Backbone as a ProteinNet text record, in pm:
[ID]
protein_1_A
[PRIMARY]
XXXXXXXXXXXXXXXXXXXXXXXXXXXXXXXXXXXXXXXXXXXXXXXXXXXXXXXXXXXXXXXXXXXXXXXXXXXXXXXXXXXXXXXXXXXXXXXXXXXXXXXXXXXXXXXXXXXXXXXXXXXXXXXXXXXXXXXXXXXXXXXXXXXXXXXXXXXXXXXXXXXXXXXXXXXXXXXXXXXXXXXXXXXXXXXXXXXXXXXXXXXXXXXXXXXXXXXXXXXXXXXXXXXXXXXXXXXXXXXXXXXXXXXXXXXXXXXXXXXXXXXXXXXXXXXXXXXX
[TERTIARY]
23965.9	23992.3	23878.5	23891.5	23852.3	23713.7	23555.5	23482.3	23521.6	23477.5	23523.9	23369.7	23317	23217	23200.3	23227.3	23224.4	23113.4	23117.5	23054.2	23020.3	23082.3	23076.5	22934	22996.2	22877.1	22735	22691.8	22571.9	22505	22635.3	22562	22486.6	22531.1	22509	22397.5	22353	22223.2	22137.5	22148.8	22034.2	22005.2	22120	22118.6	22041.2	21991.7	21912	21761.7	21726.4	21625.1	21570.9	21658.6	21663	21623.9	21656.2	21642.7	21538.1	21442	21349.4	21218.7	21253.3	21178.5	21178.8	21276.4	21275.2	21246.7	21258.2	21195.3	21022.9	21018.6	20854.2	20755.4	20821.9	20799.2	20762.3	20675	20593.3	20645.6	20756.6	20853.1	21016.4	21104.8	21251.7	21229.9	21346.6	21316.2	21434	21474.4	21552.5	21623.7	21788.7	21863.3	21937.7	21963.4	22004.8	22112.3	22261.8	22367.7	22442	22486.5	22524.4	22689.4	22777.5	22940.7	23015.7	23144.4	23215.8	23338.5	23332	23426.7	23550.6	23552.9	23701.8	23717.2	23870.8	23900.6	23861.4	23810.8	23719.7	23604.6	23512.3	23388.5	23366.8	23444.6	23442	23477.2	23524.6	23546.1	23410.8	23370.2	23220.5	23086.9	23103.5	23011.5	22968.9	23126.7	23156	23070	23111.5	23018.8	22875.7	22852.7	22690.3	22645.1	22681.6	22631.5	22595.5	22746	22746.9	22650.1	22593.6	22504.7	22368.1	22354.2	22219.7	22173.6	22259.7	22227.6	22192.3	22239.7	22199.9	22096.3	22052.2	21928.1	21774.1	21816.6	21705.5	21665.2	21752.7	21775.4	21827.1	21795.3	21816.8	21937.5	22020.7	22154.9	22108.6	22076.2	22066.9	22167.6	22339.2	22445.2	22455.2	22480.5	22494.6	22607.9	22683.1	22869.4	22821.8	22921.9	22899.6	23084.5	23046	23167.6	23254	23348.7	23435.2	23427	23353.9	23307.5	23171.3	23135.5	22968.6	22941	22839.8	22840.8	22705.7	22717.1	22638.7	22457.5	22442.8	22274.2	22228.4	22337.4	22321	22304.3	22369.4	22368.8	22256.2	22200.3	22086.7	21953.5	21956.6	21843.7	21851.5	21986	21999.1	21868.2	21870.6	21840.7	21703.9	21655.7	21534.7	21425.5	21471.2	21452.3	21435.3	21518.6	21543.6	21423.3	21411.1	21340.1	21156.2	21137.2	21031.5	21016.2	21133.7	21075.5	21035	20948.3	20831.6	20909.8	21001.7	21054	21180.1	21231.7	21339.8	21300.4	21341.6	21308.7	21431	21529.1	21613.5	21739	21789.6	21888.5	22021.8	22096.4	22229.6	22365.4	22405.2	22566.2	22661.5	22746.5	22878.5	22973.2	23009.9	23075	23189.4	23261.8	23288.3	23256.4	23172.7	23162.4	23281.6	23332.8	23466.3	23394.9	23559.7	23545.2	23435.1	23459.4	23387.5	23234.5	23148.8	23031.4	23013	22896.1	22842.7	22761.2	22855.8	22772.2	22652.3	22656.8	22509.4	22392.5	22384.2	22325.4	22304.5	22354.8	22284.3	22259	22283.3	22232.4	22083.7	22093	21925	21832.3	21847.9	21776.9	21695.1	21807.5	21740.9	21597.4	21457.3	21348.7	21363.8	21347	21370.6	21275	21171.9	21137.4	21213.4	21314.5	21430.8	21579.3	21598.4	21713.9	21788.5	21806.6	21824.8	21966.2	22042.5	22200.9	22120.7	22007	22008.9	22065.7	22097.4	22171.9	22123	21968.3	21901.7	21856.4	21846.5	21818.9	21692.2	21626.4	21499.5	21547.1	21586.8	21619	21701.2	21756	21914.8	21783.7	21693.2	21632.2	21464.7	21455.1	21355.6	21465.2	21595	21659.9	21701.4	21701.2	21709.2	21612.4	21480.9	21359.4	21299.7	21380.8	21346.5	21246.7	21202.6	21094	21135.1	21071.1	21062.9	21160.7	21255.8	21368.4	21411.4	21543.5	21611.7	21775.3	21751.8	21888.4	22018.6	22174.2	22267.9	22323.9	22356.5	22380.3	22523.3	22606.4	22714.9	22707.1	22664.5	22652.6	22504.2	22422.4	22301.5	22394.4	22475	22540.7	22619.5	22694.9	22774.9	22699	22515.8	22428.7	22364.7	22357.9	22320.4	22419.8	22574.3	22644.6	22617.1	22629.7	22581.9	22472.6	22325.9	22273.5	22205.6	22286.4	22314.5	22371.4	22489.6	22476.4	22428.7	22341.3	22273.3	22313.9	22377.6	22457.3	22367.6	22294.6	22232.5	22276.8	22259.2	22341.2	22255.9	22144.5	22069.1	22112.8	22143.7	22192.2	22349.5	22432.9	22551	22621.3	22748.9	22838.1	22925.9	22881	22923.5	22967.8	23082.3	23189.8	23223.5	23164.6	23201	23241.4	23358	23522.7	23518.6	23472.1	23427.9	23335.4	23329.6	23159.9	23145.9	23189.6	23152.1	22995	22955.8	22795.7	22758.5	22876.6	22833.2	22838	22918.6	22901.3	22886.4	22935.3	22994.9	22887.6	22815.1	22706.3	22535.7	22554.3	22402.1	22392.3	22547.7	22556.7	22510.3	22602.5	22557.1	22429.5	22277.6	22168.7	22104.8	22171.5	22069.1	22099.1	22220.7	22295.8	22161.8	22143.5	22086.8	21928.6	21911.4	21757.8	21731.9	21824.9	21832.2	21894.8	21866.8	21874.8	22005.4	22126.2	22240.7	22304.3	22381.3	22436.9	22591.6	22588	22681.9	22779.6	22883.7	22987.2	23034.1	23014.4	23114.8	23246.1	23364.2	23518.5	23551.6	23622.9	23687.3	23811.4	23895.5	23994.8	24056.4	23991	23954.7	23911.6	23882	23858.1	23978.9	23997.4	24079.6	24092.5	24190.1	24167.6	24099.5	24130.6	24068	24076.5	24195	24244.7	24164.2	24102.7	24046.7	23943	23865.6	23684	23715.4	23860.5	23809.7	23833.4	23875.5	23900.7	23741.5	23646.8	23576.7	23445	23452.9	23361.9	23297	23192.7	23117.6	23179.5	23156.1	23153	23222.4	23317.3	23372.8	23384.7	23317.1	23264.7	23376.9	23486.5	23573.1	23561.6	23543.1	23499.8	23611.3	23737.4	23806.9	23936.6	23930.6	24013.7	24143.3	24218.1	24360	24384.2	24493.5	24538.4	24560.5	24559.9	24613.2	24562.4	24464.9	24422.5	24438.3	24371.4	24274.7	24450.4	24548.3	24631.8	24573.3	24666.5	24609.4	24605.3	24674.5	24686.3	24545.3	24467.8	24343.6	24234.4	24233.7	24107	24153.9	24017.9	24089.8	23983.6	23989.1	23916.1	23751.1	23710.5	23521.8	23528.5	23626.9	23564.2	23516.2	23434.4	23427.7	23390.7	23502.2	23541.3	23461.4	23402.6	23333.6	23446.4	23485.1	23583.9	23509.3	23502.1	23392.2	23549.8	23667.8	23763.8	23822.2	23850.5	23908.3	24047.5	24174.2	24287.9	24366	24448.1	24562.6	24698	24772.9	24895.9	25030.7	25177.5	25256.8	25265.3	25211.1	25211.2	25072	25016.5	24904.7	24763.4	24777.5	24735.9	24567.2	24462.2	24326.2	24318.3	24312.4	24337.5	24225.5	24175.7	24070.1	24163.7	24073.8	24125.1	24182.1	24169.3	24210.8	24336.6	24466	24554.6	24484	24586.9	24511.3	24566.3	24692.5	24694.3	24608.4	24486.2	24382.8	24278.4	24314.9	24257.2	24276	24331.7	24421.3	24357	24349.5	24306.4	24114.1	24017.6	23957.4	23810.8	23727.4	23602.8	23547.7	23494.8	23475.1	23523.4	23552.1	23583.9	23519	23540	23450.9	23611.3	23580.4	23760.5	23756	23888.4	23906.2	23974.3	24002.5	23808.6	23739.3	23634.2	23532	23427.7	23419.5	23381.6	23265.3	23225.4	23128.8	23107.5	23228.5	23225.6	23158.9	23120.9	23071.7	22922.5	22882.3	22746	22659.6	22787.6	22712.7	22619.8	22684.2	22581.3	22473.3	22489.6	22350.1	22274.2	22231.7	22174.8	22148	22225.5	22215.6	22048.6	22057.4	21957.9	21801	21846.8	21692	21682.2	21772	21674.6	21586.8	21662.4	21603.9	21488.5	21453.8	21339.4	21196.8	21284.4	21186.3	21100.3	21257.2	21171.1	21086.9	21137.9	21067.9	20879.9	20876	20723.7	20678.5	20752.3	20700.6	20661.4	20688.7	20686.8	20567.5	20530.1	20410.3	20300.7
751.4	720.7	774.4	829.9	870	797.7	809.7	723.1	773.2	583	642.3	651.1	728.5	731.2	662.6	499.4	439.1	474.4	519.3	521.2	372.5	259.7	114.4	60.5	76.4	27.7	94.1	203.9	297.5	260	244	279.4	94.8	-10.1	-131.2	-162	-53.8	-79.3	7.4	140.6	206.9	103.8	16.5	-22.9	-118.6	-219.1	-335.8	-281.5	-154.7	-68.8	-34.1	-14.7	40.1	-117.3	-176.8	-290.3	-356.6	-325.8	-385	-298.4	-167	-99.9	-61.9	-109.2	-103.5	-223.8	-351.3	-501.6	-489.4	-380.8	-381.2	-288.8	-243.4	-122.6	-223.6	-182.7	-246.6	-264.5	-180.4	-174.2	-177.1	-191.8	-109.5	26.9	95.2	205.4	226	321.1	319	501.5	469	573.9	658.7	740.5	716.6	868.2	762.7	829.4	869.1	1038	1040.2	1099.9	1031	1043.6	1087	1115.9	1135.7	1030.8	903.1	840.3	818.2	927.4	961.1	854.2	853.4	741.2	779.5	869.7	927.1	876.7	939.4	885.4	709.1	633	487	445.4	492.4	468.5	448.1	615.2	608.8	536.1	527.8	486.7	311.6	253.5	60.2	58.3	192.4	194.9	164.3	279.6	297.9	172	94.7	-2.9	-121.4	-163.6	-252.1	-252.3	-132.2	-96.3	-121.7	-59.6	-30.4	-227.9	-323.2	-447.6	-436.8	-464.2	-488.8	-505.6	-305.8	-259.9	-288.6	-382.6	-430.7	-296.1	-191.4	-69.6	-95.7	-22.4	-57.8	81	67.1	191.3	229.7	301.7	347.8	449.5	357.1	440.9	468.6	589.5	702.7	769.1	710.1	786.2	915.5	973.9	1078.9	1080.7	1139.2	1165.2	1284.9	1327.3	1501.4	1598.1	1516	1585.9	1640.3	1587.8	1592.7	1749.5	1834.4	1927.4	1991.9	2094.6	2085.2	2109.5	2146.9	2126.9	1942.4	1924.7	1739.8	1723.6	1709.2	1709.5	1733.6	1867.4	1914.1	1842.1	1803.9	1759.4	1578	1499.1	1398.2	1425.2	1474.8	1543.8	1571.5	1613.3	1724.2	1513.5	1419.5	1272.2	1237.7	1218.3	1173.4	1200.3	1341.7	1419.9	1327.1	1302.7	1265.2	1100.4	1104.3	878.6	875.7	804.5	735.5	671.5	606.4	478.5	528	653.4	694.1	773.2	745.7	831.5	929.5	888.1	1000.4	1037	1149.5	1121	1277.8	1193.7	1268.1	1299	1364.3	1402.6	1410.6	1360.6	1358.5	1433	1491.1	1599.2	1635.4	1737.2	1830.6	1835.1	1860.3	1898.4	1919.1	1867.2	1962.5	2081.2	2130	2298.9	2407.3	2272.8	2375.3	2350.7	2311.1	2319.3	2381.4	2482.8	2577.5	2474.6	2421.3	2329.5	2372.3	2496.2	2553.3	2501.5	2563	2576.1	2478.2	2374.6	2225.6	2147.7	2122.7	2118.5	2139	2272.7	2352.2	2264.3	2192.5	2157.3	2006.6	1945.7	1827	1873.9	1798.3	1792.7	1814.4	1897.9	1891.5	1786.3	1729.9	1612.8	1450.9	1488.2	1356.6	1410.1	1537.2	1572.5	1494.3	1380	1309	1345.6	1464.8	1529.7	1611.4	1707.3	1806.6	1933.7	1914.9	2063.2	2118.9	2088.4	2206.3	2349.3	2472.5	2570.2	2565.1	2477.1	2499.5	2392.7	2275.7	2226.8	2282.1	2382	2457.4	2552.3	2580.3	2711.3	2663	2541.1	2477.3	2459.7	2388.5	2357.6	2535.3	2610.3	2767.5	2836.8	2790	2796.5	2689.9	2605.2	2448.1	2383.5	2371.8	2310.7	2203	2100	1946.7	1991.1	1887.8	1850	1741.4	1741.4	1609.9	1700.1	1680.2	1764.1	1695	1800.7	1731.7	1609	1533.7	1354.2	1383.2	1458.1	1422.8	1534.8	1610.2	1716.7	1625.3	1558.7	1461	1346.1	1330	1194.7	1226	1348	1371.4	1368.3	1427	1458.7	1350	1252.4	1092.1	1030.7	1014.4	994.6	1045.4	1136.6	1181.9	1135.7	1123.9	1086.6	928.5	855.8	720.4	682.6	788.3	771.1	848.8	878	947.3	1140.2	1168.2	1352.1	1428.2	1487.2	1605.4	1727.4	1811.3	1924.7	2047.8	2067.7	2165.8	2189	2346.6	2409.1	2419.3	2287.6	2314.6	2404.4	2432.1	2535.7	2461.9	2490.2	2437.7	2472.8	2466	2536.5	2442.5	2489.5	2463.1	2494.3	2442	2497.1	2462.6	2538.3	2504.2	2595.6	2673.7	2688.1	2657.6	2567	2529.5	2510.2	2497.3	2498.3	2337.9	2224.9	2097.6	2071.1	2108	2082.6	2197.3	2276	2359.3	2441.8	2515.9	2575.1	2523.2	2405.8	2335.8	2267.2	2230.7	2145.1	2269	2384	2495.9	2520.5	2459.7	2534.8	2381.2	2261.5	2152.7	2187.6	2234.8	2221.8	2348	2463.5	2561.7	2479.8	2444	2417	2272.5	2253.5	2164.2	2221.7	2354.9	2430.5	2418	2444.4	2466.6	2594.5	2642.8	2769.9	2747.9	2804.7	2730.9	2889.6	2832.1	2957.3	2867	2928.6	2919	3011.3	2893.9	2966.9	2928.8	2971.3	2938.7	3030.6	3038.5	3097.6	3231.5	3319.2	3462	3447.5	3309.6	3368.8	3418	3480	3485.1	3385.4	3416.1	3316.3	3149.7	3078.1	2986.7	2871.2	2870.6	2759.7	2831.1	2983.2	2965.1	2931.8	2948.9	2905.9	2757.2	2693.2	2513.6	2473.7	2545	2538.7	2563.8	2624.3	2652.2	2615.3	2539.9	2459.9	2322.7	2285.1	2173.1	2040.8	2105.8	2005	2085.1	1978.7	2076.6	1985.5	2046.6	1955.9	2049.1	1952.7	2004.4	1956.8	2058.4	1996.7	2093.5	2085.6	2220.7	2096	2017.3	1965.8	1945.2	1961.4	2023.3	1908.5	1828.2	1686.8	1763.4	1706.9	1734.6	1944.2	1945.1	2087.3	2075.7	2040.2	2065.3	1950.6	2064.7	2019.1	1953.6	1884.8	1829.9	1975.8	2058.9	2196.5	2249.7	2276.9	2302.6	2234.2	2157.6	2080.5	2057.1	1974.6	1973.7	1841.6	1804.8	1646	1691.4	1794.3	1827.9	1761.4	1816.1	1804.6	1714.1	1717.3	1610.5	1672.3	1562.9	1603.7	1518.5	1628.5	1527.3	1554.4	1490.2	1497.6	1440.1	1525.9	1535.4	1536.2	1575	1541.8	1483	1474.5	1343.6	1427.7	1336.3	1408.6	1250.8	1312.4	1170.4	1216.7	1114.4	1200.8	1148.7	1173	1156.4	1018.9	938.6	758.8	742.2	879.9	786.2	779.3	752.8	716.5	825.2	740.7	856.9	917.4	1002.4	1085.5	1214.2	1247.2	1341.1	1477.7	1588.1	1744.4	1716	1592	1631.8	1544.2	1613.4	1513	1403.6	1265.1	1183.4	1166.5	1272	1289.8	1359.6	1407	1443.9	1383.9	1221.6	1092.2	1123.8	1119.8	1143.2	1179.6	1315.2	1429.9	1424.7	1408.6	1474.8	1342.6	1410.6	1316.8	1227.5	1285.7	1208.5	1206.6	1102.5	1167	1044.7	1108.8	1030.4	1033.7	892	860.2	941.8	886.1	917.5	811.8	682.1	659.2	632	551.9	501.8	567.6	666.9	748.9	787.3	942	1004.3	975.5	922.1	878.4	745.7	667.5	535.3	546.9	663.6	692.8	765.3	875.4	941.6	860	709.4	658.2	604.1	588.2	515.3	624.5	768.1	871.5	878.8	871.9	916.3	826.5	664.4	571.1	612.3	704	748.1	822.9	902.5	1065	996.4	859.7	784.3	759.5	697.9	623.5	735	839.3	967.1	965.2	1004.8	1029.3	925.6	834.1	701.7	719	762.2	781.3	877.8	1001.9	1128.6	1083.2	993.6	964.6	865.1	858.7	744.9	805.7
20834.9	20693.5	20606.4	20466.5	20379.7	20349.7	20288.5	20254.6	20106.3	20002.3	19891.5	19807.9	19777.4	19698.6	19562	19585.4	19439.2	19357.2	19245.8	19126.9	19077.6	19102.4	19053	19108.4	19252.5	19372.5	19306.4	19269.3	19287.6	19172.1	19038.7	18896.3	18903.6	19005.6	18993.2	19056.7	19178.9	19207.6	19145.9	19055.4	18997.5	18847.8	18841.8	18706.8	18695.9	18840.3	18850.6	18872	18894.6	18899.8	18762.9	18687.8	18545	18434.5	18493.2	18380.8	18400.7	18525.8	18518.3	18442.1	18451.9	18410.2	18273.9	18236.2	18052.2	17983.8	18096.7	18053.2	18025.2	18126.7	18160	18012.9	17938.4	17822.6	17733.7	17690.6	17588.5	17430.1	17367.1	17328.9	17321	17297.8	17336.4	17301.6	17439.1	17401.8	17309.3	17197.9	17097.8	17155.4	17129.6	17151.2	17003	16970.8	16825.9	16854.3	16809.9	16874.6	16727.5	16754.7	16633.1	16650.5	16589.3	16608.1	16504.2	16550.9	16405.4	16430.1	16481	16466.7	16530.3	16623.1	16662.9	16762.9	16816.5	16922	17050.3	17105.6	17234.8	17231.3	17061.8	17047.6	17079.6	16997.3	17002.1	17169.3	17191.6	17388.8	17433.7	17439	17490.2	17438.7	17326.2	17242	17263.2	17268.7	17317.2	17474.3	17587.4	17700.2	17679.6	17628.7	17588.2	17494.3	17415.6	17410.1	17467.5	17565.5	17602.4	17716.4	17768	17866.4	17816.4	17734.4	17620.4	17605.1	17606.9	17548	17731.3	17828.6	17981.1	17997.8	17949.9	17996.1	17883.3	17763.8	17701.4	17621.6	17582.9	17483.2	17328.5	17244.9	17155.6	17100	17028.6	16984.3	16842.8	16804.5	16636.1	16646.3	16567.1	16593.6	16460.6	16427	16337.2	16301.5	16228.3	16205.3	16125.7	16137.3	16030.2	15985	15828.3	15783.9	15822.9	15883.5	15879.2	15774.9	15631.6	15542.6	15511.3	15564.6	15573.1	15608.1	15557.3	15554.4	15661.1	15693.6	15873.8	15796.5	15710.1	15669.1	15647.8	15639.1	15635.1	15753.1	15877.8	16013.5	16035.1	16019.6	16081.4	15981.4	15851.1	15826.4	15916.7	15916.3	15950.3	16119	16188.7	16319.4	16321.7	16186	16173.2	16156.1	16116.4	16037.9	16180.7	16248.1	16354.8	16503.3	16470.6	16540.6	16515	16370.5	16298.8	16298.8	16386.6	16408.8	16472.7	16482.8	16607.8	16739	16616	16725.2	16787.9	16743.3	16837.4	16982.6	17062.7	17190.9	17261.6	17209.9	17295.9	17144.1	17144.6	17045.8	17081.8	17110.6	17162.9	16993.6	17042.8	16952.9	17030.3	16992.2	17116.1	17030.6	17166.3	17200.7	17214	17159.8	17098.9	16947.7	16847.1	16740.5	16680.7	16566	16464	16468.1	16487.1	16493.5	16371.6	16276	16152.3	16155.9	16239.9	16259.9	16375.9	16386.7	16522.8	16571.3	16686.3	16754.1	16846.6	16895.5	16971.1	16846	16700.5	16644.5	16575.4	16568.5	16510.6	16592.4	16756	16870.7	16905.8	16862.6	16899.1	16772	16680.9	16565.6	16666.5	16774.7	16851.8	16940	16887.3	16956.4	17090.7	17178.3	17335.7	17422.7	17358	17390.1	17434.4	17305.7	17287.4	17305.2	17400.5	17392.2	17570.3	17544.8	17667.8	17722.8	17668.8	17688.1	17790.7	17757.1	17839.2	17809.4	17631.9	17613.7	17483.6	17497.7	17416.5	17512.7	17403.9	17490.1	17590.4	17531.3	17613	17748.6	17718.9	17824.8	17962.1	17917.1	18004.2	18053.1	17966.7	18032.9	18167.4	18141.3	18219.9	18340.1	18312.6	18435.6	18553.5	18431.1	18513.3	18598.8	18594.7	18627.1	18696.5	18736.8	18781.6	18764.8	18616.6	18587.5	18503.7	18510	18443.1	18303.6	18291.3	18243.9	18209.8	18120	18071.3	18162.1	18276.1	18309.6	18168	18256.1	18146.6	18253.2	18132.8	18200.7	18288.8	18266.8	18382.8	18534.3	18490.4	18615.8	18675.9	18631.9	18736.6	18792.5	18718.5	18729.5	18904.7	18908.1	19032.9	19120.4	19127.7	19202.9	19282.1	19188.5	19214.7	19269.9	19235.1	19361.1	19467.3	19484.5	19654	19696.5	19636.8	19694.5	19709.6	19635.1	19656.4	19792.6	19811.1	19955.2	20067.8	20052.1	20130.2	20225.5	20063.2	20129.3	20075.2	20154.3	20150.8	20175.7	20010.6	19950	20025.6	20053.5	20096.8	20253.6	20188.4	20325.5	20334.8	20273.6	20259.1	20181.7	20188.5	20122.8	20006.1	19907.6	19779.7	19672	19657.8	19521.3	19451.4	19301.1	19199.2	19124.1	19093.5	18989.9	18868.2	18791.2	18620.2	18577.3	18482.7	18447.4	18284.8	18256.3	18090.7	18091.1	17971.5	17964.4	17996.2	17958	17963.2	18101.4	18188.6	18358	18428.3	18471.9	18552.1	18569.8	18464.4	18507	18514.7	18413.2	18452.3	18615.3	18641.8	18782.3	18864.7	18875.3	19014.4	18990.4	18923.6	18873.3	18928.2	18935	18980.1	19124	19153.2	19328.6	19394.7	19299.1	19358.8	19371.4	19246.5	19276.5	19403.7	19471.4	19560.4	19714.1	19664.1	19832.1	19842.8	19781.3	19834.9	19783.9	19821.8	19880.1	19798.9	19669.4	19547.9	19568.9	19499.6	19474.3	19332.8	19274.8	19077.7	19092.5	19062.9	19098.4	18951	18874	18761.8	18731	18652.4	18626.8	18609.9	18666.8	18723.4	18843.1	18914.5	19055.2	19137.8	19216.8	19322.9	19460.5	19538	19672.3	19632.9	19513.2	19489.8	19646.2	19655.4	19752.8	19883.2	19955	20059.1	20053.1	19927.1	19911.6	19916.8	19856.8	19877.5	20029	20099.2	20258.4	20356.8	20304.5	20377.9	20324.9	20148.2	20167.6	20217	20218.6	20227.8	20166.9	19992.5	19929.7	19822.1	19756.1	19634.3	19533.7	19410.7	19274.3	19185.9	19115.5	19010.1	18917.3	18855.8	18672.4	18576.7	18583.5	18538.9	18433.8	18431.3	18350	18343	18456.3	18477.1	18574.1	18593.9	18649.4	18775.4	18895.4	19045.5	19069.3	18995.8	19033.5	19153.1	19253.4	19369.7	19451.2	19528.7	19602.9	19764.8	19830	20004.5	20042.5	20071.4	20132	20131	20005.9	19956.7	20073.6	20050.2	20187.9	20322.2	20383.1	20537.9	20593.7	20677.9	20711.9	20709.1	20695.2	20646.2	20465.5	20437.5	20242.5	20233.4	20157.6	20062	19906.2	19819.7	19747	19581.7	19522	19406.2	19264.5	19165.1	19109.1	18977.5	18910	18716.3	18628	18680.5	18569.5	18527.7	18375.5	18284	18217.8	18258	18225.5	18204.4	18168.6	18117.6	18180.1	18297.7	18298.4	18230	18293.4	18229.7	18138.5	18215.1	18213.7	18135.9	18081.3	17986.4	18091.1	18207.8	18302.3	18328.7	18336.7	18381.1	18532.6	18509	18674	18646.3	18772.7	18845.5	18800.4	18886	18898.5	19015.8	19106.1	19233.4	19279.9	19306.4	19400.5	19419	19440.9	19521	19683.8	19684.1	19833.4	19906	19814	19873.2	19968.4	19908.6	19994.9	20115.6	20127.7	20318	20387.9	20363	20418.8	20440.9	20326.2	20325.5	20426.3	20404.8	20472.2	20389.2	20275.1	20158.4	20004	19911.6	19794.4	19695.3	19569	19471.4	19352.7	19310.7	19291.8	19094.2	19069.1	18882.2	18820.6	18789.4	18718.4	18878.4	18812	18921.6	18977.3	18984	19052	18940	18941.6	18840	18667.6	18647.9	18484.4	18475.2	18569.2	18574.7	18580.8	18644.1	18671.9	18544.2	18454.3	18374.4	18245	18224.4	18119.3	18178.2	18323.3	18363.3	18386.3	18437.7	18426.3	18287.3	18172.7	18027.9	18028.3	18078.4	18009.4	18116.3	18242.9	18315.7	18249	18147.5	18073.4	17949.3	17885	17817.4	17892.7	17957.3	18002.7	18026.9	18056	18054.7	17958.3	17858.4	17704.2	17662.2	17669.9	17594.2	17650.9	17771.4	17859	17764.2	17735.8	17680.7	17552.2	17491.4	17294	17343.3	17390.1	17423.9	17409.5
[MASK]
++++++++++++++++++++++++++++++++++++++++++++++++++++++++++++++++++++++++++++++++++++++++++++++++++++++++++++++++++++++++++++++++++++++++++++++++++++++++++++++++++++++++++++++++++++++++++++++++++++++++++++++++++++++++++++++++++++++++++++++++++++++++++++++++++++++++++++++++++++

């Protein structure tokens, strides 16, 4: 039978680790989240708080209007950058289309960029030097090694290369000694590279991507996607007759989305050391 890589189980013991060490701070450390409101944003946002009160954190939540014009954004950022008392400060993600989100992005201090998706941050993680990695591609990494899977040396394909997972993840997998293949929608032979890897991390967005045929009782299978199906219903990239079959898998929900806010609050805790 299948092991299931709960995300519940892991984020509950890094989280009793985490709260002692932000009890112990001589301050709260302060997060300062900036949104536009939408019904995705408010999802994540109710998480991150209700976590943020756990861990003895403080939320400086920040709406912004759809009207608001992007030199506002970026001075809001440039303020932000200039508080004492803020230590980490994220934008959630996807930007309205009518702001260049690279470029009011790059305006966040890389000191307090606790996402992991300033340039300088993407470019320390390319060079494997000290970092705020990005919170959901650490988040899959820390499942595994919560339970104890060691990626070095193994054969590892990863199906995605967006800038928010797909390619910062194959750049933590490499700098951890593993032997990565990046497949995305121009690859060819997709289904024999998921046959003959190790470990296969899907971050591609597409419901039941990853068919039983695709794996074989070695996989194990890490699953970064968020899809909705006919029934409304949250589901992975991967079949779940994939269960069956494979050695290990990490579920949708439960799994990696449970882990990415508790990673979000260690890049916090980073920063919060660094503003000291």
């Amino acid at each position: 039978m299948a092991i299931r890589l709960d995300g519940k189980v892991a984020s509950l013991n890094i989280k009793e680790q985490l709260k002692k060490e932000f009890l112990s701070l001589d301050r709260k450390a302060c997060l300062a989240i900036i949104h536009f409101n939408d019904l995705a944003s408010a999802s994540y946002l109710k998480g991150r708080i209700k976590l943020a009160e756990e861990l003895n954190v403080e939320i400086k939540e920040i709406a912004i209007k759809e009207d608001s014009r992007q030199e506002e954004i970026i001075s809001l950022i440039k303020s932000l950058n200039d508080d004492k008392s803020v230590d980490g400060i994220m934008i959630d993600r996807p930007l309205p289309k009518k702001y260049d989100e690279n470029y009011v992005l790059s305006f966040i201090n890389e000191k307090k960029d606790v996402d992991g998706y300033t340039y300088n941050n993407l470019g320390r993680l390319l060079t494997n030097s000290a970092c705020y990695p990005s919170a959901t591609p650490k988040a899959a990494i820390r499942l595994l090694e919560y339970y104890n899977i060691d990626v070095s040396s193994k054969d590892v394909l990863v199906i995605g290369r967006s800038v928010n997972v797909g390619k910062p993840l194959a750049l933590m997998l490499l700098n951890k000694n593993a032997t990565v293949t990046i497949a995305h929608s121009k690859t060819k032979n997709i289904k024999e590279k998921c046959q003959k890897a190790d470990i296969i991390f899907l971050a591609v967005g597409k419901a039941n991507f990853l068919k039983s045929e695709d794996v074989n009782e070695n996989s194990i299978i890490i699953d970064i996607g968020i899809n909705y199906d006919e029934n409304n219903k949250l589901v992975g990239d991967a079949s779940k007759l994939c269960y069956e079959i494979v050695k290990m898998y990490s579920p949708v929900p439960g799994g990696v989305g449970v882990m990415t806010n508790i990673v979000l609050m260690e890049n916090l805790l980073m920063a919060y050391k660094n503003n000291e």
